[in-house]
Amino acid sequence: MSEQTTNPVGKSVPRVDAYDKVTGAAAFTDDLQFGPGLLFGRAVRSPYPHALIKRLDVGPALELRGVKAVVTGADTPGFIGLYLKDRHIFCTDRVRYVGDPVAGVVAASEEIAEEAARRVVVEYEELPAVLDPLQAIQPDAPLLHPDLGSYDVVPFIFPQPGTNISNVFRVRKGDVEGAWAQCDAVVADTYRVPHIQHVPIEPHVAIARWDLSGEVTLWSSTQSPFAQRDLIAHTLGISQGDMRVIGNYIGGGFGSKAGVSMEALAVAMARQVPGRPVKVRMTREEEFYCCFVRQGLVARVKIGGTKEGRILALQVEYYWDAGAYTEYGVNITRAAGYSSTGPYNIPNVKTDSYCLYTNHPVGGPMRGFGMPEIHWSIEQSVDQLAEALAIDPVAFRQRNCVQGGDVIVTGMTMHPHGLSECIERVAQRIDWGKKEVPSAPHKRRGKGVAACWKAPAMPPNPGSEAWVRFNEDATVSVGVGGQELGQGAFTVAAQVAAEALGIPYEWVRIANPVDTKYSPYEWQTVASRITWSMGNAVKAAAEDARRQILEIVARYWDQDPGDLDIRGGEVVSSKSEQSLSLRNLVVYGLPLPDDQGWIGGPIIGRGKFMPTYVTGLDPETGQGARAVVHYTTGAQAAEVEVDLETGRVELLCIAAAYDVGKAINPEQVHAQLEGGVVQGASSALLEALTFQDGRPVNASFVDYRIMTAVDAPQRILTDFVEVPQDDGPWGARGVGEHPMIATAPAIANAIYDALGIRFNDLPLTAEKIYLALQGA
């Protein structure tokens, strides 16, 4: 390591790579770990967006040499899902999107499995498809889940049986209808956000083995080892104690590897060949539409304010294109509802957020969890209202942004935060108010700003565990259940442990891979919650170990533990100025005088954290004492230059500032902001999954563009504010998802400033802008 530090919290400890001794070894190699017994699985997938399965004949596949087994929906009749159990592992009676798995083939090689999958005979009866959320909500729309009323569902999700609405979240605050007459300006518009893909570098991959003893092991590229254990075991009717999930380093996740998507296929296939491991790997094409995609959205927004510069009323309707199964996406609808005002104090609010079944791919979690989608409409609407009231957009946001102590949209009292300072900083970074000269006569420059907020979207009781165990030389093994997917979770865990114990960072080793048989529990690595929640558990475990050490040494020295401290790996006394190295004592203990025995022994600290203070919300009004644990707030400002001849947008500068509570690792905070800005800009300018009659037409990197260094902003200026969070480790709160929330609307507002043309639909492609210029 390039930096030595004994007090790492708040220091820029470098992020570690896959081979750093602090965080452990690299991923497994198939040949070394599984040997020649490894089998391969391929899925037979639906070519139709909506159809009944009339006949399924696997005989021709079984006749192919090298084929070991074929799995169908008859083998997996149970339902699976995180919040709403609405899908089978393999389809039973109908398919609901192109790519829905109908059967699984297990063979001696991938090539044989692929050939066998082509030989499975499936006869379908095609049904009318629902391909738009506004169509899905109509009373006469084809019903995609006739049995919706019988599905298991958590208490805070509200399906509407007999419709395509799998969840609805409502907010009723104040008197919206009465407030419109008091407004000096009202603007209303409709916005659309398309499906996009996470496109992780590493596609989904899983290897499962169902032992003859009945024990099941799943090696998975997953953000959710414990959730996968729970959901798959429950669906297949086995004990969670017999289901083991091992999660190695992840080659990119962004939410796509949360919950369960294709991993259950591997387990179901492995059950048919006991004792043999089965590997299932998604092709890049499958990755685009057979795993989670970001949900589409149609947003209708009406907002009004007074000439004094106050937002008085907001009415929003969200229609989520959640795809064929909404077992995870229903909570995106809920999160959108309780955050529907954006980071503004608005006294009168009416929100209706609908999660709608369509025959598109499965909508699920993606970085931001609904917040980039809703802020696309919120932040452009705020800009339009500011213009209608002839108020500067930055000043308008400063005047209306929520403050600590305000009662927000759900009736919760907002905690202290630094949003106002974030807005001020990003405006300063791009010289807000100063008109810049374009680089050529056929180009126009503009500047835009957007603010945002996001809470960890999760159940009210997601827990974290950790343990801290000393080795003989006083190095420390730290057990966590959170996953490392490039965001630096293991680095932060090591820093937190070192700080709380009073030892050098380099003495800490993170026990990995995460293994549900041995690792402490973690709900999921999602929701920007790991630094906060897992960090609290690690801190508690380290403090538990520290307490044990100080009590042992206090007895050995006959002193009060309150007079002792641990610094740099030594116990020191402020009273006697004695010192004692941790080496050996943390395992072997200390001898009592006159050879009268020993005290102490191996030190292991245990810690846990679970928020106990989140309350329920009224299903009709969305009101309650505390809807979420906290919000992370922030802002972005963009400067763009638009080519009038081509429509191409050049990102000259994007400034981003967020209130992180306490930056455990400032370097990683800056890295998160930079990465989030680029991903947000990519979704703003380039990305959209395109469908024709429900069939994906751009499921490859040839036709689906993501941002590269050529397209990225010329300058990315990052900053953070530290207003401590009362329930975070040293005041820290998460910032993993937030940097891509405000990017798209900031760019759109900058384009409007340059051209005077408002764009309501993403992405902001050169073609779309060129055609708008021709129309103008």
mmCIF file of C-alpha atoms in Angstrom, residues 111-458:
data_model
loop_
_atom_site.group_PDB
_atom_site.id
_atom_site.type_symbol
_atom_site.label_atom_id
_atom_site.label_comp_id
_atom_site.label_asym_id
_atom_site.label_seq_id
_atom_site.Cartn_x
_atom_site.Cartn_y
_atom_site.Cartn_z
ATOM 1 C CA GLU A 111 -22.120 -26.099 -27.461
ATOM 2 C CA ILE A 112 -24.120 -29.281 -26.835
ATOM 3 C CA ALA A 113 -26.430 -27.418 -24.452
ATOM 4 C CA GLU A 114 -27.089 -24.748 -27.065
ATOM 5 C CA GLU A 115 -27.847 -27.321 -29.756
ATOM 6 C CA ALA A 116 -30.128 -29.248 -27.409
ATOM 7 C CA ALA A 117 -31.978 -26.054 -26.474
ATOM 8 C CA ARG A 118 -32.727 -25.507 -30.160
ATOM 9 C CA ARG A 119 -34.194 -29.022 -30.344
ATOM 10 C CA VAL A 120 -36.745 -28.514 -27.577
ATOM 11 C CA VAL A 121 -40.162 -28.259 -29.248
ATOM 12 C CA VAL A 122 -42.507 -25.629 -27.866
ATOM 13 C CA GLU A 123 -45.906 -24.813 -29.344
ATOM 14 C CA TYR A 124 -47.326 -21.426 -28.391
ATOM 15 C CA GLU A 125 -50.671 -19.700 -28.752
ATOM 16 C CA GLU A 126 -49.790 -16.054 -29.174
ATOM 17 C CA LEU A 127 -51.791 -13.587 -27.084
ATOM 18 C CA PRO A 128 -52.276 -9.814 -27.408
ATOM 19 C CA ALA A 129 -49.320 -7.998 -25.865
ATOM 20 C CA VAL A 130 -49.278 -4.953 -23.603
ATOM 21 C CA LEU A 131 -46.358 -2.764 -24.645
ATOM 22 C CA ASP A 132 -46.989 0.599 -22.982
ATOM 23 C CA PRO A 133 -47.817 1.483 -19.375
ATOM 24 C CA LEU A 134 -50.623 3.816 -20.444
ATOM 25 C CA GLN A 135 -52.159 0.883 -22.292
ATOM 26 C CA ALA A 136 -51.585 -1.408 -19.315
ATOM 27 C CA ILE A 137 -53.634 0.725 -16.948
ATOM 28 C CA GLN A 138 -56.707 0.780 -19.184
ATOM 29 C CA PRO A 139 -59.634 -1.318 -17.876
ATOM 30 C CA ASP A 140 -59.886 -3.241 -21.149
ATOM 31 C CA ALA A 141 -56.166 -4.048 -21.428
ATOM 32 C CA PRO A 142 -55.207 -7.741 -21.657
ATOM 33 C CA LEU A 143 -54.699 -9.076 -18.147
ATOM 34 C CA LEU A 144 -51.134 -10.336 -17.789
ATOM 35 C CA HIS A 145 -51.385 -11.832 -14.280
ATOM 36 C CA PRO A 146 -54.908 -13.147 -13.730
ATOM 37 C CA ASP A 147 -53.821 -14.667 -10.403
ATOM 38 C CA LEU A 148 -52.357 -11.436 -8.991
ATOM 39 C CA GLY A 149 -54.699 -11.571 -6.014
ATOM 40 C CA SER A 150 -53.238 -14.897 -4.858
ATOM 41 C CA TYR A 151 -49.568 -13.916 -4.924
ATOM 42 C CA ASP A 152 -47.628 -13.592 -1.666
ATOM 43 C CA VAL A 153 -46.710 -9.965 -1.021
ATOM 44 C CA VAL A 154 -45.066 -7.919 1.744
ATOM 45 C CA PRO A 155 -47.367 -5.695 3.826
ATOM 46 C CA PHE A 156 -46.262 -2.354 2.314
ATOM 47 C CA ILE A 157 -46.964 -3.271 -1.339
ATOM 48 C CA PHE A 158 -50.532 -3.006 -2.628
ATOM 49 C CA PRO A 159 -51.401 -5.013 -5.760
ATOM 50 C CA GLN A 160 -54.750 -4.376 -7.414
ATOM 51 C CA PRO A 161 -56.201 -7.783 -8.390
ATOM 52 C CA GLY A 162 -58.112 -7.866 -11.656
ATOM 53 C CA THR A 163 -55.841 -5.182 -13.162
ATOM 54 C CA ASN A 164 -52.280 -4.865 -14.442
ATOM 55 C CA ILE A 165 -51.399 -2.715 -11.415
ATOM 56 C CA SER A 166 -49.004 -4.640 -9.175
ATOM 57 C CA ASN A 167 -48.537 -1.744 -6.762
ATOM 58 C CA VAL A 168 -49.895 1.726 -6.197
ATOM 59 C CA PHE A 169 -48.445 4.359 -3.875
ATOM 60 C CA ARG A 170 -50.371 7.532 -3.089
ATOM 61 C CA VAL A 171 -49.474 10.789 -1.371
ATOM 62 C CA ARG A 172 -52.064 13.279 -0.196
ATOM 63 C CA LYS A 173 -50.636 16.303 1.578
ATOM 64 C CA GLY A 174 -52.431 19.624 1.994
ATOM 65 C CA ASP A 175 -55.057 20.811 -0.492
ATOM 66 C CA VAL A 176 -53.726 20.580 -4.028
ATOM 67 C CA GLU A 177 -56.946 21.512 -5.798
ATOM 68 C CA GLY A 178 -57.418 24.569 -3.639
ATOM 69 C CA ALA A 179 -53.805 25.658 -4.077
ATOM 70 C CA TRP A 180 -53.895 26.109 -7.864
ATOM 71 C CA ALA A 181 -55.967 29.297 -7.567
ATOM 72 C CA GLN A 182 -53.301 30.801 -5.311
ATOM 73 C CA CYS A 183 -50.507 30.184 -7.834
ATOM 74 C CA ASP A 184 -49.207 32.987 -10.037
ATOM 75 C CA ALA A 185 -47.829 30.458 -12.516
ATOM 76 C CA VAL A 186 -48.612 26.833 -13.267
ATOM 77 C CA VAL A 187 -46.795 24.564 -15.711
ATOM 78 C CA ALA A 188 -47.687 21.026 -16.748
ATOM 79 C CA ASP A 189 -46.020 18.505 -19.005
ATOM 80 C CA THR A 190 -45.535 14.805 -19.724
ATOM 81 C CA TYR A 191 -42.135 13.088 -19.721
ATOM 82 C CA ARG A 192 -40.923 9.674 -20.847
ATOM 83 C CA VAL A 193 -37.944 7.601 -19.754
ATOM 84 C CA PRO A 194 -37.053 4.436 -21.729
ATOM 85 C CA HIS A 195 -35.806 1.076 -20.560
ATOM 86 C CA ILE A 196 -32.026 0.929 -20.390
ATOM 87 C CA GLN A 197 -29.549 -1.802 -19.490
ATOM 88 C CA HIS A 198 -26.928 -1.894 -16.754
ATOM 89 C CA VAL A 199 -24.393 -3.448 -19.170
ATOM 90 C CA PRO A 200 -21.902 -4.707 -16.563
ATOM 91 C CA ILE A 201 -18.602 -5.799 -18.084
ATOM 92 C CA GLU A 202 -19.089 -9.249 -16.571
ATOM 93 C CA PRO A 203 -22.367 -10.884 -17.631
ATOM 94 C CA HIS A 204 -24.455 -12.849 -15.155
ATOM 95 C CA VAL A 205 -22.919 -16.210 -14.312
ATOM 96 C CA ALA A 206 -23.726 -18.875 -11.742
ATOM 97 C CA ILE A 207 -22.565 -22.392 -10.894
ATOM 98 C CA ALA A 208 -24.752 -24.634 -8.751
ATOM 99 C CA ARG A 209 -24.242 -28.074 -7.239
ATOM 100 C CA TRP A 210 -26.985 -30.135 -5.600
ATOM 101 C CA ASP A 211 -25.172 -32.723 -3.481
ATOM 102 C CA LEU A 212 -26.476 -36.232 -2.857
ATOM 103 C CA SER A 213 -26.847 -35.218 0.799
ATOM 104 C CA GLY A 214 -29.392 -32.573 -0.205
ATOM 105 C CA GLU A 215 -27.058 -29.665 0.461
ATOM 106 C CA VAL A 216 -26.998 -27.037 -2.281
ATOM 107 C CA THR A 217 -24.115 -24.690 -3.129
ATOM 108 C CA LEU A 218 -24.446 -21.748 -5.508
ATOM 109 C CA TRP A 219 -21.408 -19.810 -6.700
ATOM 110 C CA SER A 220 -22.823 -16.585 -8.014
ATOM 111 C CA SER A 221 -21.834 -13.176 -9.295
ATOM 112 C CA THR A 222 -24.289 -11.522 -6.979
ATOM 113 C CA GLN A 223 -24.972 -8.427 -4.914
ATOM 114 C CA SER A 224 -27.332 -10.458 -2.721
ATOM 115 C CA PRO A 225 -25.905 -13.768 -1.420
ATOM 116 C CA PHE A 226 -28.255 -13.958 1.564
ATOM 117 C CA ALA A 227 -31.346 -12.865 -0.356
ATOM 118 C CA GLN A 228 -30.582 -15.483 -3.002
ATOM 119 C CA ARG A 229 -30.196 -18.145 -0.329
ATOM 120 C CA ASP A 230 -33.528 -17.223 1.222
ATOM 121 C CA LEU A 231 -35.571 -16.819 -1.969
ATOM 122 C CA ILE A 232 -34.267 -19.835 -3.872
ATOM 123 C CA ALA A 233 -34.476 -22.142 -0.842
ATOM 124 C CA HIS A 234 -38.031 -21.032 -0.133
ATOM 125 C CA THR A 235 -39.120 -21.524 -3.736
ATOM 126 C CA LEU A 236 -37.560 -24.976 -4.070
ATOM 127 C CA GLY A 237 -38.812 -26.135 -0.682
ATOM 128 C CA ILE A 238 -35.509 -26.648 1.098
ATOM 129 C CA SER A 239 -34.094 -25.271 4.328
ATOM 130 C CA GLN A 240 -32.016 -22.116 4.196
ATOM 131 C CA GLY A 241 -29.582 -24.111 6.325
ATOM 132 C CA ASP A 242 -29.065 -26.478 3.389
ATOM 133 C CA MET A 243 -28.622 -23.680 0.844
ATOM 134 C CA ARG A 244 -25.202 -22.069 0.579
ATOM 135 C CA VAL A 245 -24.371 -19.090 -1.637
ATOM 136 C CA ILE A 246 -20.774 -18.029 -2.288
ATOM 137 C CA GLY A 247 -20.366 -14.600 -3.818
ATOM 138 C CA ASN A 248 -17.022 -13.683 -5.334
ATOM 139 C CA TYR A 249 -15.878 -10.297 -6.621
ATOM 140 C CA ILE A 250 -18.382 -8.853 -9.066
ATOM 141 C CA GLY A 251 -17.444 -7.517 -12.497
ATOM 142 C CA GLY A 252 -19.969 -4.704 -12.351
ATOM 143 C CA GLY A 253 -23.446 -4.761 -10.862
ATOM 144 C CA PHE A 254 -25.305 -1.416 -10.731
ATOM 145 C CA GLY A 255 -28.335 -3.281 -9.346
ATOM 146 C CA SER A 256 -28.567 -5.857 -12.132
ATOM 147 C CA LYS A 257 -27.115 -8.541 -9.855
ATOM 148 C CA ALA A 258 -29.360 -7.781 -6.884
ATOM 149 C CA GLY A 259 -32.092 -10.154 -5.809
ATOM 150 C CA VAL A 260 -32.550 -13.208 -8.024
ATOM 151 C CA SER A 261 -32.652 -13.197 -11.815
ATOM 152 C CA MET A 262 -30.983 -16.131 -13.606
ATOM 153 C CA GLU A 263 -29.264 -17.756 -10.625
ATOM 154 C CA ALA A 264 -32.272 -19.907 -9.761
ATOM 155 C CA LEU A 265 -32.057 -21.483 -13.229
ATOM 156 C CA ALA A 266 -28.673 -22.981 -12.343
ATOM 157 C CA VAL A 267 -29.956 -24.402 -9.058
ATOM 158 C CA ALA A 268 -33.031 -25.930 -10.690
ATOM 159 C CA MET A 269 -30.844 -27.503 -13.365
ATOM 160 C CA ALA A 270 -28.364 -28.844 -10.798
ATOM 161 C CA ARG A 271 -31.172 -30.604 -8.932
ATOM 162 C CA GLN A 272 -31.635 -32.840 -11.990
ATOM 163 C CA VAL A 273 -27.985 -34.015 -11.945
ATOM 164 C CA PRO A 274 -27.138 -34.582 -8.250
ATOM 165 C CA GLY A 275 -23.482 -34.225 -7.378
ATOM 166 C CA ARG A 276 -22.509 -32.479 -10.621
ATOM 167 C CA PRO A 277 -21.912 -28.706 -10.752
ATOM 168 C CA VAL A 278 -23.814 -26.866 -13.493
ATOM 169 C CA LYS A 279 -22.650 -23.564 -14.939
ATOM 170 C CA VAL A 280 -25.059 -21.096 -16.532
ATOM 171 C CA ARG A 281 -23.615 -18.009 -18.179
ATOM 172 C CA MET A 282 -25.616 -15.327 -19.921
ATOM 173 C CA THR A 283 -24.540 -14.310 -23.395
ATOM 174 C CA ARG A 284 -24.141 -10.608 -24.015
ATOM 175 C CA GLU A 285 -27.360 -10.631 -26.023
ATOM 176 C CA GLU A 286 -29.245 -12.335 -23.193
ATOM 177 C CA GLU A 287 -27.775 -9.831 -20.763
ATOM 178 C CA PHE A 288 -29.630 -7.034 -22.532
ATOM 179 C CA TYR A 289 -33.165 -8.384 -22.080
ATOM 180 C CA CYS A 290 -33.172 -11.643 -20.082
ATOM 181 C CA CYS A 291 -31.955 -10.075 -16.822
ATOM 182 C CA PHE A 292 -33.225 -6.968 -15.055
ATOM 183 C CA VAL A 293 -33.567 -3.770 -17.076
ATOM 184 C CA ARG A 294 -34.261 -0.303 -15.749
ATOM 185 C CA GLN A 295 -37.985 0.321 -15.724
ATOM 186 C CA GLY A 296 -39.528 2.700 -18.211
ATOM 187 C CA LEU A 297 -41.630 5.618 -17.000
ATOM 188 C CA VAL A 298 -44.318 7.992 -18.179
ATOM 189 C CA ALA A 299 -44.541 10.954 -15.780
ATOM 190 C CA ARG A 300 -47.253 13.610 -15.806
ATOM 191 C CA VAL A 301 -46.295 16.644 -13.757
ATOM 192 C CA LYS A 302 -48.219 19.788 -12.825
ATOM 193 C CA ILE A 303 -46.496 22.335 -10.605
ATOM 194 C CA GLY A 304 -47.392 25.825 -9.465
ATOM 195 C CA GLY A 305 -45.810 28.669 -7.525
ATOM 196 C CA THR A 306 -46.105 32.259 -6.429
ATOM 197 C CA LYS A 307 -44.369 35.391 -7.638
ATOM 198 C CA GLU A 308 -42.531 35.452 -4.304
ATOM 199 C CA GLY A 309 -40.690 32.383 -5.541
ATOM 200 C CA ARG A 310 -42.377 29.644 -3.536
ATOM 201 C CA ILE A 311 -43.522 26.314 -4.951
ATOM 202 C CA LEU A 312 -47.071 25.970 -3.691
ATOM 203 C CA ALA A 313 -48.488 22.819 -5.265
ATOM 204 C CA LEU A 314 -47.405 19.676 -7.089
ATOM 205 C CA GLN A 315 -49.438 16.947 -8.747
ATOM 206 C CA VAL A 316 -47.675 13.952 -10.284
ATOM 207 C CA GLU A 317 -48.747 10.710 -11.887
ATOM 208 C CA TYR A 318 -46.124 8.030 -12.468
ATOM 209 C CA TYR A 319 -46.874 5.131 -14.791
ATOM 210 C CA TRP A 320 -44.037 2.615 -14.471
ATOM 211 C CA ASP A 321 -43.369 0.216 -17.328
ATOM 212 C CA ALA A 322 -42.273 -2.517 -14.938
ATOM 213 C CA GLY A 323 -42.216 -5.380 -17.406
ATOM 214 C CA ALA A 324 -43.455 -8.945 -17.237
ATOM 215 C CA TYR A 325 -42.707 -9.539 -13.546
ATOM 216 C CA THR A 326 -42.502 -6.842 -10.909
ATOM 217 C CA GLU A 327 -41.304 -8.770 -7.866
ATOM 218 C CA TYR A 328 -38.548 -6.221 -7.261
ATOM 219 C CA GLY A 329 -39.883 -3.274 -9.253
ATOM 220 C CA VAL A 330 -42.917 -2.748 -7.018
ATOM 221 C CA ASN A 331 -40.659 -1.081 -4.473
ATOM 222 C CA ILE A 332 -39.322 1.342 -7.098
ATOM 223 C CA THR A 333 -42.890 2.571 -7.482
ATOM 224 C CA ARG A 334 -43.097 3.059 -3.726
ATOM 225 C CA ALA A 335 -39.760 4.878 -3.522
ATOM 226 C CA ALA A 336 -40.839 7.184 -6.334
ATOM 227 C CA GLY A 337 -43.976 8.029 -4.418
ATOM 228 C CA TYR A 338 -42.383 8.954 -1.109
ATOM 229 C CA SER A 339 -39.702 10.996 -2.925
ATOM 230 C CA SER A 340 -42.029 12.509 -5.525
ATOM 231 C CA THR A 341 -41.450 16.165 -4.609
ATOM 232 C CA GLY A 342 -37.722 15.934 -5.166
ATOM 233 C CA PRO A 343 -35.702 17.763 -2.507
ATOM 234 C CA TYR A 344 -38.244 20.577 -2.135
ATOM 235 C CA ASN A 345 -40.579 21.722 0.614
ATOM 236 C CA ILE A 346 -43.977 21.780 -1.093
ATOM 237 C CA PRO A 347 -47.042 22.214 1.142
ATOM 238 C CA ASN A 348 -49.643 20.720 -1.214
ATOM 239 C CA VAL A 349 -48.903 17.440 -2.958
ATOM 240 C CA LYS A 350 -50.913 14.804 -4.775
ATOM 241 C CA THR A 351 -49.002 11.758 -6.037
ATOM 242 C CA ASP A 352 -50.191 8.568 -7.696
ATOM 243 C CA SER A 353 -47.421 6.119 -8.567
ATOM 244 C CA TYR A 354 -48.466 2.978 -10.442
ATOM 245 C CA CYS A 355 -46.397 -0.167 -11.070
ATOM 246 C CA LEU A 356 -47.738 -1.725 -14.261
ATOM 247 C CA TYR A 357 -47.253 -5.106 -15.860
ATOM 248 C CA THR A 358 -46.271 -5.002 -19.523
ATOM 249 C CA ASN A 359 -44.804 -7.553 -21.922
ATOM 250 C CA HIS A 360 -41.382 -5.965 -21.783
ATOM 251 C CA PRO A 361 -38.328 -7.436 -19.993
ATOM 252 C CA VAL A 362 -38.367 -7.598 -16.222
ATOM 253 C CA GLY A 363 -37.928 -4.173 -14.673
ATOM 254 C CA GLY A 364 -35.737 -4.229 -11.619
ATOM 255 C CA PRO A 365 -33.218 -2.309 -9.552
ATOM 256 C CA MET A 366 -30.687 -0.083 -11.267
ATOM 257 C CA ARG A 367 -28.374 2.534 -9.834
ATOM 258 C CA GLY A 368 -30.682 5.232 -8.483
ATOM 259 C CA PHE A 369 -33.708 2.946 -8.004
ATOM 260 C CA GLY A 370 -36.274 5.159 -9.701
ATOM 261 C CA MET A 371 -34.717 8.472 -8.701
ATOM 262 C CA PRO A 372 -32.992 9.289 -12.040
ATOM 263 C CA GLU A 373 -36.325 8.597 -13.724
ATOM 264 C CA ILE A 374 -38.478 10.851 -11.556
ATOM 265 C CA HIS A 375 -35.915 13.636 -11.291
ATOM 266 C CA TRP A 376 -35.874 13.808 -15.098
ATOM 267 C CA SER A 377 -39.372 15.288 -14.880
ATOM 268 C CA ILE A 378 -39.109 17.035 -11.502
ATOM 269 C CA GLU A 379 -36.022 19.087 -12.274
ATOM 270 C CA GLN A 380 -37.169 20.192 -15.717
ATOM 271 C CA SER A 381 -40.544 21.166 -14.261
ATOM 272 C CA VAL A 382 -38.837 23.210 -11.536
ATOM 273 C CA ASP A 383 -36.812 24.985 -14.229
ATOM 274 C CA GLN A 384 -39.933 25.730 -16.259
ATOM 275 C CA LEU A 385 -41.741 27.118 -13.225
ATOM 276 C CA ALA A 386 -38.761 29.307 -12.340
ATOM 277 C CA GLU A 387 -38.798 30.686 -15.895
ATOM 278 C CA ALA A 388 -42.546 31.340 -15.744
ATOM 279 C CA LEU A 389 -42.003 33.287 -12.512
ATOM 280 C CA ALA A 390 -38.946 35.099 -13.961
ATOM 281 C CA ILE A 391 -36.670 33.797 -11.178
ATOM 282 C CA ASP A 392 -33.142 32.487 -11.600
ATOM 283 C CA PRO A 393 -33.180 28.641 -11.477
ATOM 284 C CA VAL A 394 -30.408 28.457 -8.865
ATOM 285 C CA ALA A 395 -32.034 31.054 -6.631
ATOM 286 C CA PHE A 396 -35.399 29.323 -7.079
ATOM 287 C CA ARG A 397 -33.975 26.019 -5.896
ATOM 288 C CA GLN A 398 -32.233 27.636 -2.951
ATOM 289 C CA ARG A 399 -35.505 29.248 -1.923
ATOM 290 C CA ASN A 400 -37.489 26.008 -2.069
ATOM 291 C CA CYS A 401 -35.076 23.205 -1.182
ATOM 292 C CA VAL A 402 -35.969 21.259 1.924
ATOM 293 C CA GLN A 403 -34.185 22.231 5.128
ATOM 294 C CA GLY A 404 -33.486 20.320 8.313
ATOM 295 C CA GLY A 405 -36.607 20.420 10.490
ATOM 296 C CA ASP A 406 -39.031 20.735 7.558
ATOM 297 C CA VAL A 407 -41.962 18.338 7.395
ATOM 298 C CA ILE A 408 -41.504 16.651 4.021
ATOM 299 C CA VAL A 409 -43.906 14.982 1.606
ATOM 300 C CA THR A 410 -44.676 11.936 3.813
ATOM 301 C CA GLY A 411 -45.009 13.813 7.099
ATOM 302 C CA MET A 412 -41.483 12.912 8.215
ATOM 303 C CA THR A 413 -39.286 15.592 9.770
ATOM 304 C CA MET A 414 -36.191 16.126 7.646
ATOM 305 C CA HIS A 415 -32.815 15.646 9.279
ATOM 306 C CA PRO A 416 -29.998 18.226 8.913
ATOM 307 C CA HIS A 417 -28.240 18.144 5.538
ATOM 308 C CA GLY A 418 -26.191 20.330 3.210
ATOM 309 C CA LEU A 419 -28.220 20.614 -0.009
ATOM 310 C CA SER A 420 -28.144 24.409 -0.099
ATOM 311 C CA GLU A 421 -24.364 24.367 0.045
ATOM 312 C CA CYS A 422 -24.225 21.706 -2.681
ATOM 313 C CA ILE A 423 -26.330 23.859 -5.009
ATOM 314 C CA GLU A 424 -24.159 26.875 -4.286
ATOM 315 C CA ARG A 425 -20.940 24.969 -4.928
ATOM 316 C CA VAL A 426 -21.913 23.496 -8.298
ATOM 317 C CA ALA A 427 -23.214 26.860 -9.489
ATOM 318 C CA GLN A 428 -19.894 28.449 -8.583
ATOM 319 C CA ARG A 429 -17.894 25.699 -10.285
ATOM 320 C CA ILE A 430 -19.434 26.438 -13.698
ATOM 321 C CA ASP A 431 -19.539 30.230 -13.254
ATOM 322 C CA TRP A 432 -23.313 30.321 -13.143
ATOM 323 C CA GLY A 433 -24.725 33.529 -14.592
ATOM 324 C CA LYS A 434 -21.767 34.161 -16.874
ATOM 325 C CA LYS A 435 -22.499 33.830 -20.589
ATOM 326 C CA GLU A 436 -19.794 31.914 -22.424
ATOM 327 C CA VAL A 437 -18.801 32.462 -26.049
ATOM 328 C CA PRO A 438 -19.299 29.328 -28.223
ATOM 329 C CA SER A 439 -16.319 27.830 -30.021
ATOM 330 C CA ALA A 440 -17.845 28.364 -33.496
ATOM 331 C CA PRO A 441 -20.629 30.423 -35.125
ATOM 332 C CA HIS A 442 -22.795 27.307 -35.685
ATOM 333 C CA LYS A 443 -22.671 26.293 -32.029
ATOM 334 C CA ARG A 444 -24.551 27.427 -28.932
ATOM 335 C CA ARG A 445 -23.586 27.168 -25.266
ATOM 336 C CA GLY A 446 -25.824 26.730 -22.270
ATOM 337 C CA LYS A 447 -25.752 25.989 -18.552
ATOM 338 C CA GLY A 448 -28.174 24.018 -16.437
ATOM 339 C CA VAL A 449 -28.577 22.890 -12.856
ATOM 340 C CA ALA A 450 -30.483 20.128 -11.079
ATOM 341 C CA ALA A 451 -30.831 19.046 -7.458
ATOM 342 C CA CYS A 452 -31.756 15.628 -6.113
ATOM 343 C CA TRP A 453 -32.329 13.421 -3.135
ATOM 344 C CA LYS A 454 -32.522 9.706 -2.510
ATOM 345 C CA ALA A 455 -33.208 7.532 0.510
ATOM 346 C CA PRO A 456 -32.104 3.903 0.861
ATOM 347 C CA ALA A 457 -35.108 2.060 -0.626
ATOM 348 C CA MET A 458 -35.534 -1.102 1.406
#
